[in-house]
CSV table of C-alpha atoms and ligand atoms in Angstrom, one decimal:
chain,number,residue,atom,x,y,z
A,1,UNK,CA,130.1,157.9,159.4
A,2,UNK,CA,132.4,157.7,162.3
A,3,UNK,CA,134.7,154.7,162.4
A,4,UNK,CA,136.2,153.7,165.7
A,5,UNK,CA,139.8,152.5,165.5
A,6,UNK,CA,138.7,149.1,166.7
A,7,UNK,CA,136.0,148.8,164.0
A,8,UNK,CA,138.5,149.9,161.3
A,9,UNK,CA,141.1,147.3,162.3
A,10,UNK,CA,138.4,144.7,162.4
A,11,UNK,CA,137.4,145.6,158.9
A,12,UNK,CA,141.0,145.7,157.8
A,13,UNK,CA,141.4,142.2,159.3
A,14,UNK,CA,138.4,140.9,157.5
A,15,UNK,CA,139.3,142.5,154.3
A,16,UNK,CA,142.8,141.0,154.4
A,17,UNK,CA,141.4,137.6,155.2
A,18,UNK,CA,139.1,137.9,152.1
A,19,UNK,CA,142.1,139.0,150.0
A,20,UNK,CA,144.2,136.1,151.2
A,21,UNK,CA,141.4,133.7,150.3
A,22,UNK,CA,141.1,135.2,146.9
A,23,UNK,CA,144.9,135.0,146.3
A,24,UNK,CA,144.8,131.4,147.4
A,25,UNK,CA,142.0,130.7,145.0
A,26,UNK,CA,143.8,132.4,142.1
A,27,UNK,CA,147.2,130.7,142.6
A,28,UNK,CA,146.4,127.6,140.6
A,29,UNK,CA,145.0,129.5,137.6
A,30,UNK,CA,147.9,131.9,137.6
A,31,UNK,CA,150.5,129.1,137.5
A,32,UNK,CA,151.1,128.7,133.8
A,33,UNK,CA,154.5,127.0,134.0
A,34,UNK,CA,154.2,123.3,134.7
A,35,UNK,CA,157.3,122.0,136.4
A,36,UNK,CA,158.9,118.8,135.3
A,37,UNK,CA,156.6,115.8,135.7
A,38,UNK,CA,153.6,118.0,135.6
A,39,UNK,CA,151.5,117.5,132.6
A,40,UNK,CA,149.1,119.9,131.0
A,41,UNK,CA,145.6,119.0,131.9
A,42,UNK,CA,143.0,118.7,129.1
A,43,UNK,CA,140.7,121.7,129.6
A,44,UNK,CA,137.3,120.1,129.9
A,45,UNK,CA,138.0,117.1,132.1
A,46,UNK,CA,141.0,116.5,134.3
A,47,UNK,CA,143.1,113.5,133.8
A,48,UNK,CA,145.3,112.2,136.6
A,49,UNK,CA,148.0,110.3,134.7
A,50,UNK,CA,151.5,111.5,134.9
A,51,UNK,CA,154.1,110.3,132.5
A,52,UNK,CA,157.1,111.2,134.6
A,53,UNK,CA,159.8,108.7,134.2
A,54,UNK,CA,159.6,105.2,132.9
A,55,UNK,CA,158.0,103.6,135.9
A,56,UNK,CA,154.8,105.4,135.6
A,57,UNK,CA,154.3,104.7,132.0
A,58,UNK,CA,155.0,101.1,132.3
A,59,UNK,CA,152.8,100.6,135.3
A,60,UNK,CA,149.8,101.8,133.5
A,61,UNK,CA,146.9,99.6,132.8
A,62,UNK,CA,146.5,98.9,129.1
A,63,UNK,CA,143.0,99.7,128.1
A,64,UNK,CA,143.6,100.9,124.6
A,65,UNK,CA,144.5,99.2,121.4
A,66,UNK,CA,146.6,96.0,121.6
A,67,UNK,CA,149.5,97.0,119.4
A,68,UNK,CA,153.2,96.4,119.8
A,69,UNK,CA,154.0,99.4,122.0
A,70,UNK,CA,150.8,98.9,123.9
A,71,UNK,CA,152.5,100.0,127.1
A,72,UNK,CA,151.5,103.5,126.4
A,73,UNK,CA,148.0,102.9,125.5
A,74,UNK,CA,145.4,103.9,127.9
A,75,UNK,CA,147.7,106.7,129.2
A,76,UNK,CA,145.4,109.3,127.8
A,77,UNK,CA,142.2,107.5,128.4
A,78,UNK,CA,139.5,108.4,126.0
A,79,UNK,CA,138.7,111.6,127.8
A,80,UNK,CA,139.0,113.8,124.7
A,81,UNK,CA,136.4,111.8,122.8
A,82,UNK,CA,133.7,112.8,125.2
A,83,UNK,CA,134.6,116.4,125.5
A,84,UNK,CA,131.8,117.8,123.4
A,85,UNK,CA,130.4,119.2,126.6
A,86,UNK,CA,132.9,122.0,126.5
A,87,UNK,CA,131.0,124.3,124.3
A,88,UNK,CA,131.5,127.4,126.4
A,89,UNK,CA,135.2,127.6,125.5
A,90,UNK,CA,136.3,129.2,122.3
A,91,UNK,CA,136.5,126.3,119.8
A,92,UNK,CA,139.9,125.5,118.2
A,93,UNK,CA,139.5,125.8,114.5
A,94,UNK,CA,141.4,123.7,112.0
A,95,UNK,CA,143.0,126.9,110.6
A,96,UNK,CA,144.7,127.3,114.0
A,97,UNK,CA,146.8,124.2,113.4
A,98,UNK,CA,150.0,124.2,111.4
A,99,UNK,CA,150.6,120.8,109.9
A,100,UNK,CA,154.1,120.1,108.6
A,101,UNK,CA,154.6,117.2,106.3
A,102,UNK,CA,158.2,116.0,105.9
A,103,UNK,CA,158.9,114.5,102.5
A,104,UNK,CA,161.7,114.1,100.0
A,105,UNK,CA,161.8,114.5,96.2
A,106,UNK,CA,161.6,110.8,95.5
A,107,UNK,CA,158.3,110.4,97.4
A,108,UNK,CA,156.5,113.3,95.8
A,109,UNK,CA,154.6,110.9,93.5
A,110,UNK,CA,154.5,107.6,95.4
A,111,UNK,CA,153.5,109.1,98.8
A,112,UNK,CA,152.5,112.8,98.6
A,113,UNK,CA,150.0,112.3,95.8
A,114,UNK,CA,147.9,110.1,98.0
A,115,UNK,CA,148.0,112.6,100.8
A,116,UNK,CA,146.8,115.4,98.5
A,117,UNK,CA,144.1,113.1,97.2
A,118,UNK,CA,143.0,112.4,100.7
A,119,UNK,CA,143.4,114.3,104.0
A,120,UNK,CA,145.5,117.2,102.7
A,121,UNK,CA,142.6,118.2,100.4
A,122,UNK,CA,140.6,119.0,103.6
A,123,UNK,CA,143.4,121.1,105.2
A,124,UNK,CA,145.0,122.8,102.2
A,125,UNK,CA,145.5,126.2,103.9
A,126,UNK,CA,147.3,125.0,107.0
A,127,UNK,CA,149.3,122.0,105.6
A,128,UNK,CA,152.9,122.8,104.6
A,129,UNK,CA,155.1,120.4,102.7
A,130,UNK,CA,158.8,120.4,103.6
A,131,UNK,CA,160.8,118.9,100.8
A,132,UNK,CA,164.3,119.0,99.3
A,133,UNK,CA,163.8,119.5,95.6
A,134,UNK,CA,161.8,121.7,93.2
A,135,UNK,CA,158.8,120.0,91.6
A,136,UNK,CA,156.7,122.1,89.2
A,137,UNK,CA,153.7,119.8,89.5
A,138,UNK,CA,153.8,119.9,93.2
A,139,UNK,CA,154.2,123.7,93.2
A,140,UNK,CA,151.2,124.0,90.9
A,141,UNK,CA,149.1,122.0,93.3
A,142,UNK,CA,150.2,123.5,96.6
A,143,UNK,CA,151.8,126.8,95.7
A,144,UNK,CA,153.3,128.6,98.7
A,145,UNK,CA,152.5,125.7,100.9
A,146,UNK,CA,155.4,123.8,99.5
A,147,UNK,CA,158.6,124.7,101.2
A,148,UNK,CA,161.8,123.8,99.5
A,149,UNK,CA,164.1,123.6,102.5
A,150,UNK,CA,167.3,123.3,100.3
A,151,UNK,CA,168.3,120.6,102.8
A,152,UNK,CA,170.1,117.6,101.5
A,153,UNK,CA,168.0,114.8,100.2
A,154,UNK,CA,169.9,112.2,102.1
A,155,UNK,CA,168.3,110.3,104.9
A,156,UNK,CA,170.9,111.4,107.4
A,157,UNK,CA,170.6,113.0,110.8
A,158,UNK,CA,171.8,116.3,109.4
A,159,UNK,CA,169.4,116.4,106.5
A,160,UNK,CA,166.4,115.4,108.6
A,161,UNK,CA,167.3,117.9,111.3
A,162,UNK,CA,167.7,120.6,108.7
A,163,UNK,CA,164.1,120.0,107.6
A,164,UNK,CA,162.8,120.1,111.2
A,165,UNK,CA,164.7,123.3,111.7
A,166,UNK,CA,162.9,124.9,108.8
A,167,UNK,CA,159.5,123.4,109.9
A,168,UNK,CA,160.0,125.1,113.3
A,169,UNK,CA,160.9,128.5,111.9
A,170,UNK,CA,157.9,128.4,109.5
A,171,UNK,CA,155.6,127.5,112.3
A,172,UNK,CA,156.8,130.4,114.5
A,173,UNK,CA,156.3,132.7,111.5
A,174,UNK,CA,152.8,131.4,110.9
A,175,UNK,CA,151.3,132.7,114.2
A,176,UNK,CA,149.2,129.5,114.4
A,177,UNK,CA,148.3,128.0,117.8
A,178,UNK,CA,149.6,124.4,117.3
A,179,UNK,CA,152.6,122.9,115.5
A,180,UNK,CA,152.0,119.3,114.3
A,181,UNK,CA,154.6,117.4,112.5
A,182,UNK,CA,153.9,114.3,110.4
A,183,UNK,CA,155.7,112.1,107.9
A,184,UNK,CA,154.6,111.6,104.3
A,185,UNK,CA,153.3,108.1,105.2
A,186,UNK,CA,150.8,109.4,107.8
A,187,UNK,CA,147.1,109.9,107.4
A,188,UNK,CA,145.9,112.7,109.6
A,189,UNK,CA,142.3,112.3,110.8
A,190,UNK,CA,141.6,116.0,111.0
A,191,UNK,CA,138.4,115.9,113.2
A,192,UNK,CA,140.3,113.8,115.8
A,193,UNK,CA,143.3,116.1,115.7
A,194,UNK,CA,141.1,119.1,116.2
A,195,UNK,CA,139.2,117.4,119.0
A,196,UNK,CA,142.4,116.3,120.8
A,197,UNK,CA,144.1,119.7,120.6
A,198,UNK,CA,141.0,121.6,121.6
A,199,UNK,CA,141.1,119.7,124.9
A,200,UNK,CA,144.3,121.6,125.7
A,201,UNK,CA,145.3,125.3,125.6
A,202,UNK,CA,147.9,126.4,123.1
A,203,UNK,CA,149.2,128.8,125.8
A,204,UNK,CA,150.1,125.9,128.1
A,205,UNK,CA,153.3,123.8,127.6
A,206,UNK,CA,152.0,120.9,125.6
A,207,UNK,CA,154.0,118.2,123.8
A,208,UNK,CA,151.8,115.4,122.6
A,209,UNK,CA,152.9,112.2,120.9
A,210,UNK,CA,153.7,108.6,121.0
A,211,UNK,CA,157.0,107.2,122.2
A,212,UNK,CA,158.4,104.4,120.2
A,213,UNK,CA,160.3,103.0,123.1
A,214,UNK,CA,159.0,101.8,126.5
A,215,UNK,CA,161.7,103.6,128.4
A,216,UNK,CA,163.2,107.1,128.2
A,217,UNK,CA,166.3,107.5,126.0
A,218,UNK,CA,169.6,108.4,127.6
A,219,UNK,CA,172.1,110.8,126.0
A,220,UNK,CA,175.3,112.5,127.1
A,221,UNK,CA,174.5,116.1,128.2
A,222,UNK,CA,176.5,118.2,125.9
A,223,UNK,CA,174.3,121.3,125.9
A,224,UNK,CA,174.1,122.3,129.5
A,225,UNK,CA,177.3,120.6,130.5
A,226,UNK,CA,180.5,119.0,128.9
A,227,UNK,CA,179.0,115.6,128.2
A,228,UNK,CA,180.4,113.9,131.3
A,229,UNK,CA,176.8,113.5,132.7
A,230,UNK,CA,173.9,111.9,131.0
A,231,UNK,CA,170.2,112.9,130.7
A,232,UNK,CA,167.2,110.7,130.3
A,233,UNK,CA,164.1,111.9,128.4
A,234,UNK,CA,161.1,110.7,126.5
A,235,UNK,CA,160.5,111.7,122.9
A,236,UNK,CA,157.6,111.3,120.5
A,237,UNK,CA,158.5,109.3,117.5
A,238,UNK,CA,158.4,111.4,114.4
A,239,UNK,CA,156.9,108.6,112.3
A,240,UNK,CA,153.7,108.7,114.2
A,241,UNK,CA,153.4,112.5,114.2
A,242,UNK,CA,153.5,114.8,117.2
A,243,UNK,CA,152.1,118.2,118.3
A,244,UNK,CA,153.5,121.1,120.2
A,245,UNK,CA,151.6,124.1,121.6
A,246,UNK,CA,152.7,127.6,120.5
A,247,UNK,CA,153.4,128.5,124.2
A,248,UNK,CA,155.9,125.6,124.4
A,249,UNK,CA,157.3,126.1,120.9
A,250,UNK,CA,158.2,129.7,121.8
A,251,UNK,CA,160.2,128.6,124.8
A,252,UNK,CA,162.2,126.2,122.6
A,253,UNK,CA,163.5,129.1,120.5
A,254,UNK,CA,167.0,129.4,122.0
A,255,UNK,CA,167.7,125.8,120.9
A,256,UNK,CA,165.5,125.5,117.9
A,257,UNK,CA,165.2,128.7,115.9
A,258,UNK,CA,167.2,129.9,113.0
A,259,UNK,CA,169.6,127.0,112.7
A,260,UNK,CA,170.0,126.4,116.4
A,261,UNK,CA,168.1,123.2,116.1
A,262,UNK,CA,170.8,121.8,113.9
A,263,UNK,CA,173.5,122.9,116.4
A,264,UNK,CA,171.5,121.2,119.3
A,265,UNK,CA,171.0,118.0,117.3
A,266,UNK,CA,174.7,117.9,116.5
A,267,UNK,CA,175.7,118.4,120.1
A,268,UNK,CA,173.7,115.5,121.3
A,269,UNK,CA,174.1,113.5,118.1
A,270,UNK,CA,170.6,112.3,117.9
A,271,UNK,CA,167.9,112.4,115.2
A,272,UNK,CA,165.3,115.2,114.7
A,273,UNK,CA,162.5,113.7,116.8
A,274,UNK,CA,164.8,112.8,119.7
A,275,UNK,CA,166.3,116.3,119.6
A,276,UNK,CA,162.7,117.8,120.0
A,277,UNK,CA,162.2,115.5,123.0
A,278,UNK,CA,165.6,116.5,124.4
A,279,UNK,CA,164.8,120.3,124.1
A,280,UNK,CA,161.4,119.9,125.7
A,281,UNK,CA,162.0,117.3,128.4
A,282,UNK,CA,165.7,117.7,129.3
A,283,UNK,CA,166.2,121.4,128.7
A,284,UNK,CA,162.8,122.9,129.3
A,285,UNK,CA,161.7,120.3,131.8
A,286,UNK,CA,158.3,119.8,130.3
A,287,UNK,CA,157.0,116.3,130.1
A,288,UNK,CA,155.8,114.5,126.9
A,289,UNK,CA,152.1,113.7,127.2
A,290,UNK,CA,152.0,110.2,125.9
A,291,UNK,CA,149.1,109.4,123.7
A,292,UNK,CA,148.0,106.2,122.0
A,293,UNK,CA,146.1,108.1,119.3
A,294,UNK,CA,149.2,108.6,117.0
A,295,UNK,CA,150.4,105.7,115.0
A,296,UNK,CA,153.6,104.8,113.0
A,297,UNK,CA,154.3,101.7,111.1
A,298,UNK,CA,156.7,100.7,113.9
A,299,UNK,CA,153.7,99.2,115.6
A,300,UNK,CA,151.5,96.4,114.4
A,301,UNK,CA,148.7,98.3,112.8
A,302,UNK,CA,146.8,95.2,111.9
A,303,UNK,CA,145.9,94.8,115.5
A,304,UNK,CA,144.0,98.1,115.8
A,305,UNK,CA,140.2,97.4,116.4
A,306,UNK,CA,138.5,98.3,113.2
A,307,UNK,CA,135.7,100.3,114.9
A,308,UNK,CA,138.3,102.5,116.6
A,309,UNK,CA,140.3,103.5,113.5
A,310,UNK,CA,138.4,106.6,112.7
A,311,UNK,CA,138.9,107.9,116.2
A,312,UNK,CA,142.7,107.9,116.0
A,313,UNK,CA,144.6,111.0,115.2
A,314,UNK,CA,147.3,109.6,112.8
A,315,UNK,CA,147.6,106.4,110.9
A,316,UNK,CA,150.5,105.0,108.8
A,317,UNK,CA,151.3,102.1,106.6
A,318,UNK,CA,154.4,100.0,105.9
A,319,UNK,CA,155.7,97.1,104.0
A,320,UNK,CA,153.2,96.5,101.2
A,321,UNK,CA,155.0,93.6,99.7
A,322,UNK,CA,155.9,90.7,102.0
A,323,UNK,CA,155.2,92.1,105.4
A,324,UNK,CA,152.1,94.3,105.0
A,325,UNK,CA,151.4,96.5,107.9
A,326,UNK,CA,148.2,98.5,107.4
A,327,UNK,CA,145.1,99.3,109.4
A,328,UNK,CA,142.5,96.6,109.2
A,329,UNK,CA,139.7,98.5,107.5
A,330,UNK,CA,137.7,96.5,104.9
A,331,UNK,CA,135.3,97.3,102.1
A,332,UNK,CA,135.1,100.1,99.6
A,333,UNK,CA,138.5,99.5,98.0
A,334,UNK,CA,140.4,96.3,97.6
A,335,UNK,CA,144.0,95.9,98.9
A,336,UNK,CA,145.2,96.2,95.4
A,337,UNK,CA,143.3,99.5,94.8
A,338,UNK,CA,144.1,100.9,98.2
A,339,UNK,CA,147.2,99.2,99.6
A,340,UNK,CA,147.7,101.8,102.4
A,341,UNK,CA,143.9,101.8,103.3
A,342,UNK,CA,144.1,105.6,103.3
A,343,UNK,CA,141.5,105.9,100.5
A,344,UNK,CA,139.1,103.7,102.4
A,345,UNK,CA,139.6,105.7,105.6
A,346,UNK,CA,139.1,108.9,103.7
A,347,UNK,CA,135.8,107.7,102.1
A,348,UNK,CA,134.5,106.7,105.5
A,349,UNK,CA,135.3,110.1,106.9
A,350,UNK,CA,134.2,112.1,103.8
A,351,UNK,CA,131.7,109.9,101.9
A,352,UNK,CA,130.7,112.8,99.7
A,353,UNK,CA,134.2,113.0,98.0
A,354,UNK,CA,133.7,112.7,94.2
A,355,UNK,CA,136.0,109.7,93.8
A,356,UNK,CA,134.5,107.7,96.7
A,357,UNK,CA,132.1,104.9,95.9
A,358,UNK,CA,128.6,106.1,96.1
A,359,UNK,CA,125.8,104.3,98.1
A,360,UNK,CA,128.2,103.9,101.1
A,361,UNK,CA,126.7,105.3,104.2
A,362,UNK,CA,128.4,104.9,107.6
B,401,UDP,N1,162.7,111.2,104.3
B,401,UDP,C1,163.4,112.3,103.9
B,401,UDP,N2,164.6,112.1,103.3
B,401,UDP,C2,165.0,110.9,102.9
B,401,UDP,C3,164.2,109.7,103.2
B,401,UDP,C4,163.1,109.9,103.9
B,401,UDP,O1,163.1,113.4,104.3
B,401,UDP,O2,166.1,110.8,102.3
B,401,UDP,C5,161.4,111.4,105.0
B,401,UDP,C6,160.3,110.7,104.4
B,401,UDP,O3,159.7,111.4,103.4
B,401,UDP,C7,159.4,110.5,105.6
B,401,UDP,C8,160.4,110.3,106.7
B,401,UDP,O4,161.6,110.9,106.3
B,401,UDP,O5,158.5,111.6,105.8
B,401,UDP,C9,160.6,108.9,107.1
B,401,UDP,O6,161.0,108.1,106.0
B,401,UDP,P1,160.5,106.6,105.8
B,401,UDP,O7,159.1,106.5,106.1
B,401,UDP,O8,161.0,106.2,104.5
B,401,UDP,O9,161.4,105.9,106.9
B,401,UDP,P2,161.0,105.3,108.4
B,401,UDP,O10,159.6,105.6,108.7
B,401,UDP,O11,161.2,103.9,108.2
B,401,UDP,O12,162.0,106.0,109.3
B,402,MN,MN1,157.8,105.8,107.5
């Protein structure tokens, strides 16, 4: 076919127009690196909240649970509890999540045993216990999933950062998609965790957790500069648990891997969870996605609506004796039998468990 020069240039013009349109359409999907203040969007349904800076978080309407640090509730909305419509995407499996439990020798019996009896029994393969002393009994129960960090058993910044550093390295080694850290006084509601994480992509930069403060923390910048300037950043409180996508965790490597975490923490002189926040928010300029689904005993757990408890991602307990702070879930076990309420929660989630009272249906 003969092509006149005019026809060819017209076709070229139209083709380049189409190409431009295609490129424009593709730009948002190709952008994998969120800049500061930009939050990863849950996959199934967009969410418009941004947690950049203090003002935004404080200005949010509180629609969630009325607890002490209620300012952050409602940030996430309840989007991820209505995400079952996203069946077309490859589902995130529980085995894709690396769960690190921080503990110490003296809590193996009083705290860890309860976790093994409850939620850990449902996530044996992917739950790793980071402790500081050999324990034959624990080793028998959990084998290679117990990691003796050889870190000091003291409750000092150095000792806790030492454990976090080992947690990080083990996660990287594991090839799993998500890193979640919890304390040994947390109950992890596995179906909720899976649901929450499956609403994001592990290849995105995702840092999910609950701040314990209503403002960002300020620290002298001693990593990027000489400490004469300060940086402000949010961090997720370790006592409520937090999760990091593999994509983001890999980027943390220069400041977190192979002992670098301890160096970083020493430079800014802050605890382990703050150091995580510092690396992610201040150094990598990725924002914490504030969520109200993680809970520590720093908040008033009694005020959680009972019918919302099983939808949370983590729970905790504190102060059994004089100032009891546990989730208000009744029935099944008395407070004496189940002071933390973890057994009750577990039996509501998994009523078929052999030690759960029979004839309870929920
Ligand atoms: N922990 C530790 N070494 C210690 C004391 C505590 O690794 O010497 C761990 C403990 O197992 C838990 C976390 O640090 O996972 C927080 O400890 P705790 O709940 O006692 O303190 P809080 O929540 O009040 O900070
Ligand atoms: Mn605690």
